[in-house]
Each structure stands twice: as C-alpha cells, then as structure tokens.
XYZ file of C-alpha atoms in Angstrom:
577
model
C 25.012 -3.459 -34.076
C 28.311 -5.085 -35.117
C 28.530 -8.387 -37.277
C 29.869 -10.779 -34.959
C 27.705 -13.862 -33.455
C 25.140 -12.236 -31.294
C 25.027 -13.844 -27.766
C 21.986 -15.040 -26.273
C 21.297 -13.326 -22.900
C 21.131 -15.446 -19.704
C 17.713 -17.038 -18.880
C 17.446 -16.690 -15.154
C 13.935 -17.334 -14.992
C 14.038 -20.728 -16.736
C 13.776 -23.375 -13.903
C 15.612 -26.714 -14.098
C 13.600 -29.178 -16.161
C 11.535 -27.202 -18.089
C 10.950 -27.847 -21.589
C 13.624 -26.814 -24.134
C 16.215 -26.037 -20.900
C 19.614 -27.202 -22.050
C 20.781 -30.607 -20.277
C 16.642 -30.868 -18.890
C 15.909 -34.153 -17.865
C 13.393 -35.772 -20.000
C 9.954 -36.208 -18.724
C 9.047 -39.381 -17.114
C 7.745 -41.894 -19.239
C 4.081 -41.938 -18.459
C 2.258 -45.041 -17.197
C 0.482 -47.481 -19.638
C -3.254 -47.809 -19.724
C -4.739 -51.325 -18.490
C -6.917 -51.037 -21.623
C -3.861 -50.765 -23.731
C -1.950 -53.526 -22.149
C -4.260 -56.270 -21.237
C -4.753 -57.201 -25.036
C -0.945 -57.531 -25.370
C -0.397 -59.684 -22.359
C -3.630 -61.945 -23.120
C -1.946 -62.444 -26.818
C 1.289 -63.308 -25.415
C 0.086 -65.955 -23.245
C -1.934 -67.583 -25.902
C 1.388 -67.541 -28.470
C 3.145 -69.325 -25.537
C 0.516 -71.616 -25.389
C 0.106 -72.636 -28.697
C 3.803 -72.578 -29.366
C 4.105 -75.508 -26.635
C 1.169 -77.376 -28.423
C 3.016 -76.862 -31.908
C 6.412 -78.318 -30.396
C 4.570 -81.145 -28.799
C 2.955 -81.867 -31.921
C 6.026 -81.487 -34.241
C 7.893 -83.628 -31.431
C 5.613 -86.304 -31.545
C 5.037 -86.630 -35.361
C 9.039 -87.030 -35.202
C 8.858 -89.579 -32.777
C 6.077 -91.611 -34.565
C 8.190 -91.475 -38.177
C 11.425 -92.788 -36.277
C 9.249 -95.431 -34.139
C 5.998 -97.251 -34.838
C 5.620 -95.837 -38.261
C 8.927 -96.353 -39.624
C 8.080 -99.592 -41.346
C 4.823 -98.421 -42.691
C 4.340 -96.514 -46.107
C 5.233 -93.890 -47.128
C 8.268 -93.794 -44.667
C 9.414 -96.978 -46.246
C 9.407 -95.289 -49.851
C 11.348 -92.757 -48.707
C 14.720 -94.110 -49.806
C 13.494 -94.846 -52.902
C 12.504 -91.183 -53.716
C 15.850 -89.629 -52.536
C 18.069 -92.270 -54.184
C 16.147 -91.721 -57.781
C 16.702 -87.739 -57.137
C 20.355 -88.542 -56.509
C 20.376 -90.607 -59.872
C 19.057 -87.860 -61.615
C 22.289 -85.147 -60.558
C 23.869 -83.482 -63.011
C 26.247 -80.308 -63.063
C 23.821 -77.888 -63.723
C 21.135 -79.113 -61.285
C 23.781 -79.071 -58.821
C 24.840 -75.333 -59.058
C 20.901 -74.377 -59.248
C 20.215 -76.617 -56.068
C 23.221 -75.176 -54.127
C 21.676 -71.580 -55.007
C 18.186 -72.768 -54.073
C 19.135 -74.219 -50.764
C 21.050 -71.016 -49.996
C 17.714 -69.370 -49.588
C 16.812 -71.299 -46.525
C 20.428 -71.374 -44.900
C 20.594 -69.375 -41.415
C 22.614 -66.502 -42.660
C 20.129 -65.700 -45.928
C 16.941 -66.048 -43.342
C 18.293 -63.953 -40.658
C 19.912 -61.427 -42.822
C 16.547 -60.829 -45.031
C 14.333 -61.134 -41.809
C 16.046 -58.080 -40.209
C 16.445 -56.066 -43.427
C 12.616 -56.466 -44.034
C 11.665 -55.641 -40.643
C 13.920 -52.674 -40.595
C 12.453 -51.707 -43.803
C 8.762 -52.303 -42.217
C 9.629 -49.872 -39.234
C 11.474 -47.151 -41.220
C 9.826 -46.904 -44.541
C 6.162 -46.601 -44.455
C 4.330 -43.896 -42.211
C 2.847 -44.817 -39.626
C 5.346 -47.875 -39.286
C 4.536 -51.121 -39.691
C 5.480 -52.514 -36.382
C 2.821 -55.321 -36.466
C 3.946 -56.759 -39.622
C 7.432 -56.418 -38.272
C 6.903 -58.300 -34.914
C 4.904 -60.821 -37.080
C 7.716 -61.559 -39.460
C 10.515 -61.787 -36.819
C 8.699 -63.717 -34.149
C 7.233 -66.533 -36.665
C 10.791 -66.866 -38.054
C 12.246 -67.182 -34.588
C 9.650 -69.362 -33.108
C 10.159 -71.661 -35.930
C 13.938 -71.695 -34.823
C 13.414 -72.518 -31.343
C 10.624 -75.498 -32.279
C 13.217 -76.652 -34.665
C 16.285 -76.786 -32.017
C 13.827 -78.623 -29.617
C 12.739 -80.893 -32.466
C 16.358 -82.003 -33.244
C 17.194 -82.458 -29.336
C 14.102 -84.789 -29.062
C 14.081 -86.566 -32.121
C 17.427 -88.711 -33.537
C 17.029 -89.595 -37.199
C 19.901 -90.391 -39.457
C 20.296 -88.585 -42.802
C 19.693 -90.672 -45.809
C 22.358 -93.265 -46.613
C 23.932 -91.871 -49.995
C 26.507 -89.294 -50.953
C 25.554 -85.872 -49.495
C 26.445 -82.991 -51.338
C 26.567 -80.694 -48.408
C 28.317 -81.110 -44.870
C 26.230 -83.150 -42.522
C 25.308 -80.824 -39.752
C 25.036 -82.061 -36.010
C 21.600 -81.823 -35.954
C 18.985 -84.617 -36.852
C 17.713 -85.143 -40.064
C 14.045 -84.307 -38.686
C 12.845 -81.665 -39.565
C 14.700 -79.986 -42.385
C 15.641 -76.523 -40.879
C 16.546 -75.039 -44.324
C 12.459 -75.806 -45.267
C 11.173 -74.470 -42.050
C 13.066 -71.369 -42.180
C 12.098 -70.680 -45.513
C 8.562 -70.931 -45.072
C 8.478 -68.599 -42.159
C 9.999 -66.284 -43.988
C 9.159 -66.484 -47.516
C 5.402 -67.774 -46.777
C 5.164 -64.912 -44.070
C 6.176 -62.140 -46.923
C 3.437 -63.803 -48.957
C 1.130 -63.170 -46.193
C 2.156 -59.496 -46.087
C 1.792 -59.040 -49.612
C -1.541 -60.403 -49.845
C -3.072 -58.541 -47.221
C -0.926 -55.300 -47.059
C -0.323 -54.352 -50.811
C -3.048 -53.344 -52.877
C -1.132 -53.547 -56.142
C -2.343 -55.959 -59.151
C 0.893 -57.710 -58.790
C 0.679 -58.543 -55.396
C -1.121 -62.075 -56.148
C 1.777 -63.192 -58.723
C 4.520 -62.004 -56.130
C 2.762 -64.077 -53.302
C 2.876 -67.185 -55.586
C 6.483 -66.877 -56.254
C 7.082 -66.217 -52.409
C 5.119 -69.253 -51.688
C 7.038 -71.420 -54.392
C 10.491 -70.687 -52.410
C 9.857 -73.076 -49.526
C 8.879 -75.880 -51.695
C 12.082 -75.443 -53.874
C 14.046 -75.060 -50.874
C 12.569 -78.566 -49.696
C 13.204 -80.197 -53.108
C 16.728 -79.165 -53.019
C 17.366 -80.554 -49.910
C 16.161 -83.850 -51.317
C 18.055 -83.619 -54.198
C 21.398 -82.962 -52.422
C 20.647 -85.955 -49.961
C 20.245 -84.098 -46.748
C 16.713 -85.052 -45.807
C 14.048 -87.551 -46.176
C 10.625 -86.475 -47.883
C 9.065 -86.555 -44.355
C 11.666 -84.479 -42.883
C 11.139 -81.848 -45.622
C 7.244 -82.165 -44.811
C 8.029 -81.658 -41.076
C 10.067 -78.508 -41.912
C 7.130 -77.029 -44.147
C 4.742 -77.941 -41.013
C 6.942 -76.178 -38.546
C 6.878 -73.004 -40.549
C 3.468 -73.128 -41.234
C 2.209 -73.496 -37.562
C 4.653 -70.806 -36.734
C 2.994 -68.188 -39.021
C -0.521 -69.206 -37.938
C 0.535 -69.095 -34.252
C 2.137 -65.466 -34.444
C -0.111 -64.100 -37.171
C -3.027 -64.988 -35.063
C -1.842 -62.955 -32.218
C 0.037 -60.024 -34.265
C -1.778 -59.382 -37.417
C -4.634 -57.153 -37.264
C -8.219 -58.459 -37.801
C -7.665 -61.519 -36.143
C -9.581 -62.808 -33.221
C -6.880 -62.703 -30.602
C -4.413 -60.006 -32.053
C -2.641 -57.782 -29.617
C -5.189 -55.257 -30.268
C -7.232 -53.759 -27.103
C -9.690 -56.410 -25.816
C -13.686 -56.194 -26.122
C -14.149 -54.609 -22.867
C -11.017 -52.014 -23.409
C -13.426 -49.046 -23.417
C -15.179 -49.857 -20.359
C -11.606 -50.560 -18.470
C -10.427 -47.065 -19.719
C -13.770 -45.278 -18.198
C -13.311 -47.208 -15.153
C -9.626 -46.158 -14.752
C -10.809 -42.686 -15.339
C -13.683 -42.649 -12.798
C -11.033 -43.971 -10.127
C -8.736 -41.334 -10.439
C -9.343 -38.082 -8.911
C -9.324 -35.171 -11.757
C -10.738 -31.955 -12.407
C -14.138 -31.535 -14.719
C -12.860 -32.430 -18.274
C -12.890 -29.990 -20.752
C -14.620 -30.356 -24.635
C -11.579 -31.784 -26.412
C -11.479 -32.559 -30.632
C -8.762 -34.401 -32.038
C -7.464 -33.321 -35.631
C -6.076 -36.143 -37.484
C -4.234 -36.444 -40.760
C -5.612 -39.733 -41.910
C -2.344 -40.409 -44.236
C -0.322 -40.939 -41.478
C -2.502 -42.136 -38.786
C -3.936 -45.695 -39.263
C -7.049 -47.349 -37.802
C -5.343 -49.282 -35.072
C -3.192 -46.123 -33.880
C -6.821 -44.265 -33.504
C -8.407 -46.888 -31.605
C -5.501 -46.865 -29.011
C -5.637 -42.913 -28.850
C -9.437 -43.543 -28.145
C -8.687 -45.735 -25.253
C -5.819 -43.142 -23.718
C -8.474 -40.393 -23.993
C -11.037 -42.220 -22.500
C -8.884 -43.339 -19.444
C -8.319 -39.527 -18.904
C -12.024 -38.709 -19.015
C -12.282 -37.634 -22.765
C -14.739 -40.360 -23.787
C -16.615 -38.619 -26.825
C -13.766 -36.422 -28.041
C -14.704 -36.106 -31.961
C -11.747 -37.246 -34.383
C -11.754 -34.808 -37.235
C -9.656 -35.559 -40.362
C -7.687 -32.948 -42.357
C -7.798 -32.918 -46.126
C -5.500 -31.834 -48.781
C -7.459 -28.531 -49.312
C -7.470 -27.982 -45.173
C -4.253 -29.436 -43.879
C -5.544 -28.697 -39.922
C -5.976 -24.800 -39.615
C -9.660 -24.912 -40.770
C -10.631 -27.833 -38.788
C -9.182 -26.427 -35.880
C -10.993 -23.063 -36.179
C -14.323 -24.865 -36.512
C -13.637 -26.679 -33.481
C -12.833 -23.660 -31.454
C -16.294 -21.922 -32.659
C -17.933 -25.183 -31.748
C -16.456 -24.545 -28.013
C -13.499 -27.128 -28.060
C -11.201 -26.151 -25.062
C -8.665 -28.486 -26.040
C -6.899 -29.735 -29.136
C -5.056 -33.229 -29.968
C -3.201 -32.971 -33.099
C -2.014 -36.291 -34.470
C 0.200 -35.825 -37.695
C 3.501 -34.715 -38.694
C 5.125 -31.271 -38.695
C 2.891 -29.850 -41.553
C -0.535 -30.808 -39.554
C 1.136 -29.339 -36.318
C 2.016 -26.067 -38.003
C -1.360 -25.684 -39.575
C -3.167 -26.351 -36.133
C -0.913 -24.118 -34.331
C -1.601 -21.215 -36.799
C -5.211 -21.435 -36.129
C -4.461 -21.766 -32.334
C -2.106 -18.808 -31.915
C -2.789 -16.535 -29.212
C -6.253 -18.175 -28.306
C -4.652 -19.803 -25.238
C -6.527 -22.985 -25.882
C -4.170 -25.651 -25.194
C -2.653 -28.401 -27.569
C -1.789 -31.961 -26.887
C 1.065 -33.323 -29.413
C 0.335 -36.616 -30.883
C 3.385 -37.513 -33.301
C 2.643 -39.190 -36.221
C 4.854 -38.301 -39.014
C 8.239 -38.290 -40.448
C 9.834 -35.501 -38.695
C 8.028 -34.730 -35.727
C 10.455 -31.817 -34.917
C 8.707 -30.017 -31.956
C 7.924 -33.574 -30.537
C 11.548 -34.308 -30.318
C 12.616 -30.762 -29.055
C 10.395 -31.027 -25.934
C 11.477 -34.230 -25.311
C 8.136 -36.334 -25.625
C 7.668 -39.672 -26.305
C 7.453 -40.467 -29.882
C 4.544 -43.166 -29.566
C 1.423 -41.630 -30.336
C -0.542 -43.481 -27.333
C 2.485 -42.784 -24.991
C 2.604 -38.920 -26.196
C -1.018 -38.365 -25.690
C -0.947 -39.760 -22.163
C 1.836 -37.443 -21.142
C 0.186 -34.565 -22.854
C -3.486 -35.346 -21.130
C -1.609 -35.712 -17.830
C 0.642 -32.605 -18.392
C 0.329 -28.698 -17.762
C -0.164 -26.043 -19.994
C 3.017 -24.221 -20.565
C 3.352 -21.284 -22.984
C 5.679 -21.767 -25.976
C 7.215 -19.428 -28.637
C 5.814 -19.296 -32.201
C 7.533 -17.824 -35.145
C 5.574 -15.679 -37.608
C 7.144 -15.936 -41.075
C 6.022 -14.105 -44.535
C 7.424 -13.519 -48.145
C 6.674 -12.786 -51.458
C 4.309 -15.182 -52.896
C 2.822 -16.625 -49.843
C 0.972 -14.796 -46.547
C 2.152 -14.643 -43.054
C 1.938 -17.839 -41.300
C 3.204 -19.148 -37.566
C 5.855 -22.176 -37.543
C 6.499 -23.996 -34.498
C 10.101 -25.465 -35.628
C 11.836 -23.736 -38.315
C 11.625 -22.051 -41.627
C 14.339 -21.447 -44.392
C 15.850 -21.020 -47.661
C 18.248 -22.753 -49.814
C 19.783 -26.321 -49.701
C 17.278 -27.312 -46.677
C 14.126 -26.042 -49.071
C 15.434 -27.295 -51.911
C 16.124 -30.665 -50.411
C 12.290 -30.592 -49.387
C 11.037 -29.786 -52.819
C 13.101 -32.679 -54.766
C 11.656 -35.290 -51.878
C 8.227 -36.721 -53.383
C 5.634 -38.047 -50.897
C 6.336 -41.648 -52.670
C 10.183 -41.523 -51.372
C 8.959 -40.290 -47.846
C 6.412 -42.899 -47.629
C 9.083 -45.689 -48.679
C 12.076 -44.294 -47.035
C 10.975 -41.863 -44.255
C 13.494 -39.253 -43.377
C 16.344 -40.701 -45.225
C 14.283 -39.819 -48.218
C 15.366 -36.065 -47.602
C 19.096 -36.859 -47.510
C 19.092 -38.374 -50.814
C 17.548 -35.247 -52.170
C 19.986 -33.680 -50.474
C 22.756 -34.956 -52.480
C 21.186 -33.708 -55.930
C 20.590 -29.950 -54.101
C 24.242 -29.653 -53.300
C 24.800 -29.052 -57.043
C 22.780 -25.643 -56.829
C 24.970 -22.584 -56.597
C 25.400 -20.838 -53.426
C 22.995 -17.718 -52.640
C 23.751 -14.166 -51.917
C 21.625 -12.350 -49.344
C 21.280 -9.346 -47.307
C 20.270 -9.879 -43.404
C 18.643 -7.271 -41.169
C 18.221 -8.014 -37.613
C 15.986 -6.173 -35.221
C 16.331 -2.967 -37.081
C 20.247 -2.886 -37.083
C 22.805 -2.446 -40.250
C 22.496 -4.971 -43.045
C 24.792 -7.975 -43.061
C 25.858 -9.179 -46.562
C 26.202 -12.916 -46.562
C 26.727 -15.796 -49.204
C 24.937 -19.276 -47.851
C 24.333 -22.832 -48.891
C 20.978 -22.253 -46.639
C 19.751 -20.110 -43.848
C 17.255 -21.404 -40.927
C 15.115 -19.292 -39.051
C 14.948 -21.300 -36.007
C 12.535 -21.962 -32.904
C 13.806 -25.167 -32.122
C 17.170 -26.556 -32.133
C 17.328 -30.216 -33.486
C 16.018 -32.250 -36.331
C 16.124 -36.063 -36.919
C 18.527 -38.601 -36.338
C 20.067 -36.278 -33.370
C 21.413 -33.765 -35.266
C 21.094 -29.906 -33.940
C 21.689 -27.752 -36.857
C 20.816 -24.598 -34.699
C 22.054 -25.689 -30.995
C 20.994 -23.024 -29.177
C 17.643 -22.386 -30.171
C 14.626 -22.874 -27.552
C 10.941 -22.684 -27.989
C 10.334 -20.836 -24.563
C 13.088 -18.180 -24.745
C 11.119 -15.438 -26.141
C 13.617 -15.392 -29.446
C 14.370 -16.800 -32.456
C 17.442 -18.262 -34.288
C 19.432 -17.398 -37.607
C 21.689 -20.057 -38.807
C 23.723 -19.274 -42.037
C 25.410 -22.077 -43.567
C 28.408 -21.609 -45.817
C 30.804 -24.264 -45.982
C 32.994 -24.610 -48.886
C 34.337 -28.101 -50.150
C 34.613 -31.168 -48.091
C 36.534 -29.589 -45.622
C 34.109 -26.786 -44.845
C 31.753 -29.409 -44.537
C 33.818 -31.203 -41.932
C 34.482 -27.944 -39.817
C 30.687 -27.046 -40.099
C 30.054 -30.564 -38.335
C 32.610 -29.883 -36.094
C 30.759 -26.512 -34.937
C 27.653 -28.280 -34.602
C 28.936 -31.228 -32.599
C 30.654 -28.693 -30.287
C 27.075 -26.947 -29.454
C 27.935 -24.050 -31.498
C 31.545 -22.993 -30.515
C 33.731 -21.926 -33.555
C 30.889 -20.177 -35.367
C 31.000 -16.741 -36.410
C 31.544 -14.222 -39.221
C 33.740 -15.833 -42.068
C 33.347 -19.290 -40.779
C 31.207 -22.364 -42.157
C 28.319 -21.781 -40.066
C 27.233 -18.359 -38.261
C 24.708 -17.892 -35.588
C 22.606 -14.968 -34.398
C 19.640 -14.348 -32.169
C 16.884 -11.966 -32.909
C 13.231 -10.776 -32.838
C 12.575 -9.703 -36.173
C 14.532 -10.771 -39.210
C 14.404 -9.658 -42.522
C 16.330 -11.567 -45.578
C 16.601 -10.618 -48.941
C 18.120 -12.917 -51.843
C 19.874 -11.637 -54.804
C 18.038 -13.966 -56.886
C 14.926 -16.440 -56.150
C 15.461 -18.971 -53.796
C 13.475 -22.522 -52.705
C 11.967 -21.777 -49.208
C 10.040 -23.978 -46.838
C 8.075 -23.624 -43.447
C 8.163 -26.437 -41.037
C 9.105 -28.964 -43.861
C 6.404 -27.572 -46.207
C 7.827 -25.714 -49.490
C 6.207 -22.470 -50.060
C 7.865 -21.444 -53.375
C 10.907 -19.748 -54.639
C 11.144 -15.791 -53.803
C 13.417 -13.043 -53.112
C 12.224 -12.378 -49.303
C 11.926 -13.909 -45.835
C 10.711 -11.827 -42.974
C 10.416 -13.557 -39.523
C 9.370 -12.345 -36.081
C 8.849 -14.335 -32.734
C 5.618 -14.200 -31.032
C 6.788 -15.183 -27.281
C 4.295 -17.531 -25.298
C 1.801 -17.687 -28.635
C 1.197 -21.203 -28.013
C -0.079 -23.264 -25.054
C 1.172 -26.907 -25.238
C 0.247 -29.696 -22.696
C 3.448 -31.004 -21.208
C 4.511 -33.105 -18.377
C 4.824 -31.139 -14.893
C 8.262 -30.169 -13.395
C 9.445 -32.592 -11.523
C 7.460 -35.837 -13.235
C-alpha cells in the first residue's frame, strides 16, 4: 500500500437524491400541522387588532391634549415645569442628560435590540426564539405607532432654548422615551421571567429606571412637554403588553398550540391513509429540550398517529443508551431522539444492528448528523420529516482506545486539536455562546505541540505522520457550513481519515484552500491528507486528547476504528420528495 491519498471508489449504486449524495437536493420542506399553525395565526390576528386599538388610544389622547384639554390643568402647568428644568441647567447636567438621552435614540435602541435578539437566538440551548420575537416586535410596534401618532397629532415643542436639534416629528409623543420603554422595560420583563439568579430583581429595577431617566433628560433638554413623555411611556408599555400577551409562554393568547390542538392533530391523523402505527418511544435530553418544544413534538406525533408515545428523559448517568435499551425491551418499534450529538450517539449505540428505525430531532449545539442528512434544524419540522419518511440504512463507526470501551459514533471521532478544543469548552460557555464557544477554546488549544502518530489502514503498511489533529469521519460537514472531510458520506460503507498538519499562518490558509476546493490539493506532505478505510489503527507517541461525537473520552495513546455498514436505520424523507 503506497502513502498517497486513498481514492474513493465510484458509488454506482447511489441514486440521485439519496441522503449523503454529493450535490443531492435537500428534502422538501415538510408541511405544517394545523395544530401547530392555528395558534400562531390566532395570536397574530389578536396582535393586529390590539395594535390598532393602541394606536387609536394614543392618537385620541394626543388630540385631546392638543384640543379640548389644552386649557385645563395639568396641561396648562407643563410650560412652567419645562422652564424650571431649563433654569436648573449646568454644564455637568447638560453632559449627563446628553448621555442619558442617547440611550433612547434610534441608533442605540435598534443596535441594542439587534444584539440582544442575536444573543437570545445563538447563546442559549435551546434558542430563546419567543423572547427574541417579543423584544424585537415590541420595539417595532412602538416605532410604528409613534410614526402614526406624529402624523396625526401636530404639537409644537416647548418654546424655549432646546439643547438638541428639533426633528420634523411632533412633540407628542416622546419617541426616545417610547423606544427606551419598549427596549429596557422589555429586558426587565425577560430578566424577571427568565433569569433565576438572585440579582435579577435589582437588574430589572435598574432597567425600569432607564426609560424614566430618558424621559427626564428629554424634558431637561427642552425637547418635550411632560405629557409627551407620559405618552411615550404609555406607548412603549402598551407595546410590551400587546406583544407579550401574544408571544411569551404562559399567557392566555400566546402563540402556543390552541387548547384543542391535540384533537386537531388526532383528527388530521385519522383523515390521512396510513399503515398501522408502531409503538414509539421518545428519548429526550431535558437540558436542551424545553416544555414548549416538547408540546409541539407531541402534536406532531399525534398528527402522525403516535398519540401515546412516552417521553423518557436522559440523565447524567444515562445519556440515552440505557433508556433506549429499556424501550427496546418494552417493545418499542420506533425510537425518536431529541438532543444533541452526544444523545444521538448514545441512542445510536444502543440501536446498532437492531434494525429499529430512528427519527432524529435536533435540539443540541452541533447536530452534525442532522446537518449532513439535510434534515430541517427546527425540531418539529425534523420530526414531521422523519415520521413521514422511509427507513434508510446508514453506516456507523465503531471506535475503541486505551481507557475507554468500544462505542459507536455517528459523525466523527478524533484526537489532537479538536479534542483539546472540546475539553477546554465548559458547559456554561456552550450554554451562553453556543457552538462559537468551541472556536474560542480552539485558540488556546493551538498552543499545544503537534503530535507524532503511526497510522495503519486496512492492515496495510504503517504511515508515520505529524499532525495538529486527526479525524475519523462518517460525515463531512460541521457547523457554520465548514466541511473538514469533504468526501465523507454516511452511506458508502467506508470511513474517512483526515490528517491536518498545517504549519504557520500560510499552512492554515493552504489547508483552508484544500477544504474549500472539496479536498483537491490534499496529500502526503501537504497541510491536509485524506484516506478512506474500513479499519484504521492510530498510535500516538504520547497521550493525546480524544473525542467521540463531540464528547471527550480522555487522553490516550491509541484509537482504533472500523466501519459498520448499514448498522443504523434512520427515517429520512423518501426519494423524489
């Protein structure tokens, strides 16, 4: 056996559109259950109706202030309040009011809203989509109503020296105050309802204080009357109430499934022709699958005829393999796994060779197998695609080494930089940052010296290499669209070995060029080297960090891996869908 790149034999048996095929079309987006969509549509209609009422109330109050009530107290006392604040101006207060007023200007509010919503989607697991929608929709609704108000209510600004340039909008209402209320009071709501730390109440109090200070700063700077500021506070508060009632869980008309959703789903299942349903069990990782997600999954299961499927939670002691084995002994004929790569690996390990089909529901950080199979990343959609799909046989890798027993993997195992990166990434960092936490940990791992290893593939001669990391891959792609092993496929009866040995910045750039080129330019003596194999034995000159499907398994001197063709049966959308 020579030491050049091992070429993958043509796969004449794979049909176009099969999972894992190069250039294969992505499966058709599955249809949505009426039980899942009716609640959202109902909530959206209510938001629209209440938004119209909010706008009418705010415009009516403005017309009252500028019309019949302009000669009544307290409107008649407003000029005196603004003039008193102007008389109290000092250089220090001018500077302070400038900073406070900036907290409510358009650039600040839009920028902070975007950053907070981005963090809510990317950082926690599972993503806080409802909270992100709540904040962004409240800020947007406040802005839309503000524009309508200023178009309908013409009120001049206070007749005194103003410290800011006068915008073309009406003095009623205070846009800065309204925007600050929607943003900072919205953050206070999220802090009180979603944070469990003891400092959440002081934090919420500080956030609630910001809109009041912004309003006071606008009065001090001569930009508004007191009733304009009160109108801004009211507009922002009403926006939060309207959107919060529609979006946040636990409220009466939140966009959760309606009360009769289960009946809708069961009726939908009865209306569709389908074979007799198998006994199904759902294996759930409770740390990444929240209550709302579970309820939606129950509805999808009911829609497809699995009304009474039990949900079984994993534990720290049993990440899923034991629960799956118990389900099989109880007669389960279909397993649904809701979790990340570690949970999927544990369940797949228990299912290897049984022929019992698996439905993949991505709820973790990486979800590598799901990504490589082209399944939807939204849990409910992935479940619907799997339940409506066909059983397909996929390969598993079986890996063992000194210090840990033989286990199966669905995506990748490896040693070196990637394993060190996983070891350096804490659970807290993953929960806060998501997959970018691995990138930050990788910067620290780069300082480790490169490894020396010996490779034997399919009983051939030994290959001696140095490397930053080695990957044993059943799939090719990882997060963010990167494909460190471009040719790896989960249904070709082979595993892939990638040896990464870039030297310096130029070496990393050449390695990136190889990966972007689909593996072209790889080979012995290059920054990246690829091989395919059925069995590989790797020996390291000194202990190296190792990982299996994203879980560190401790440092060691050896890894041995072999492919188990077609050992895992996965439900995938059928050909031509």
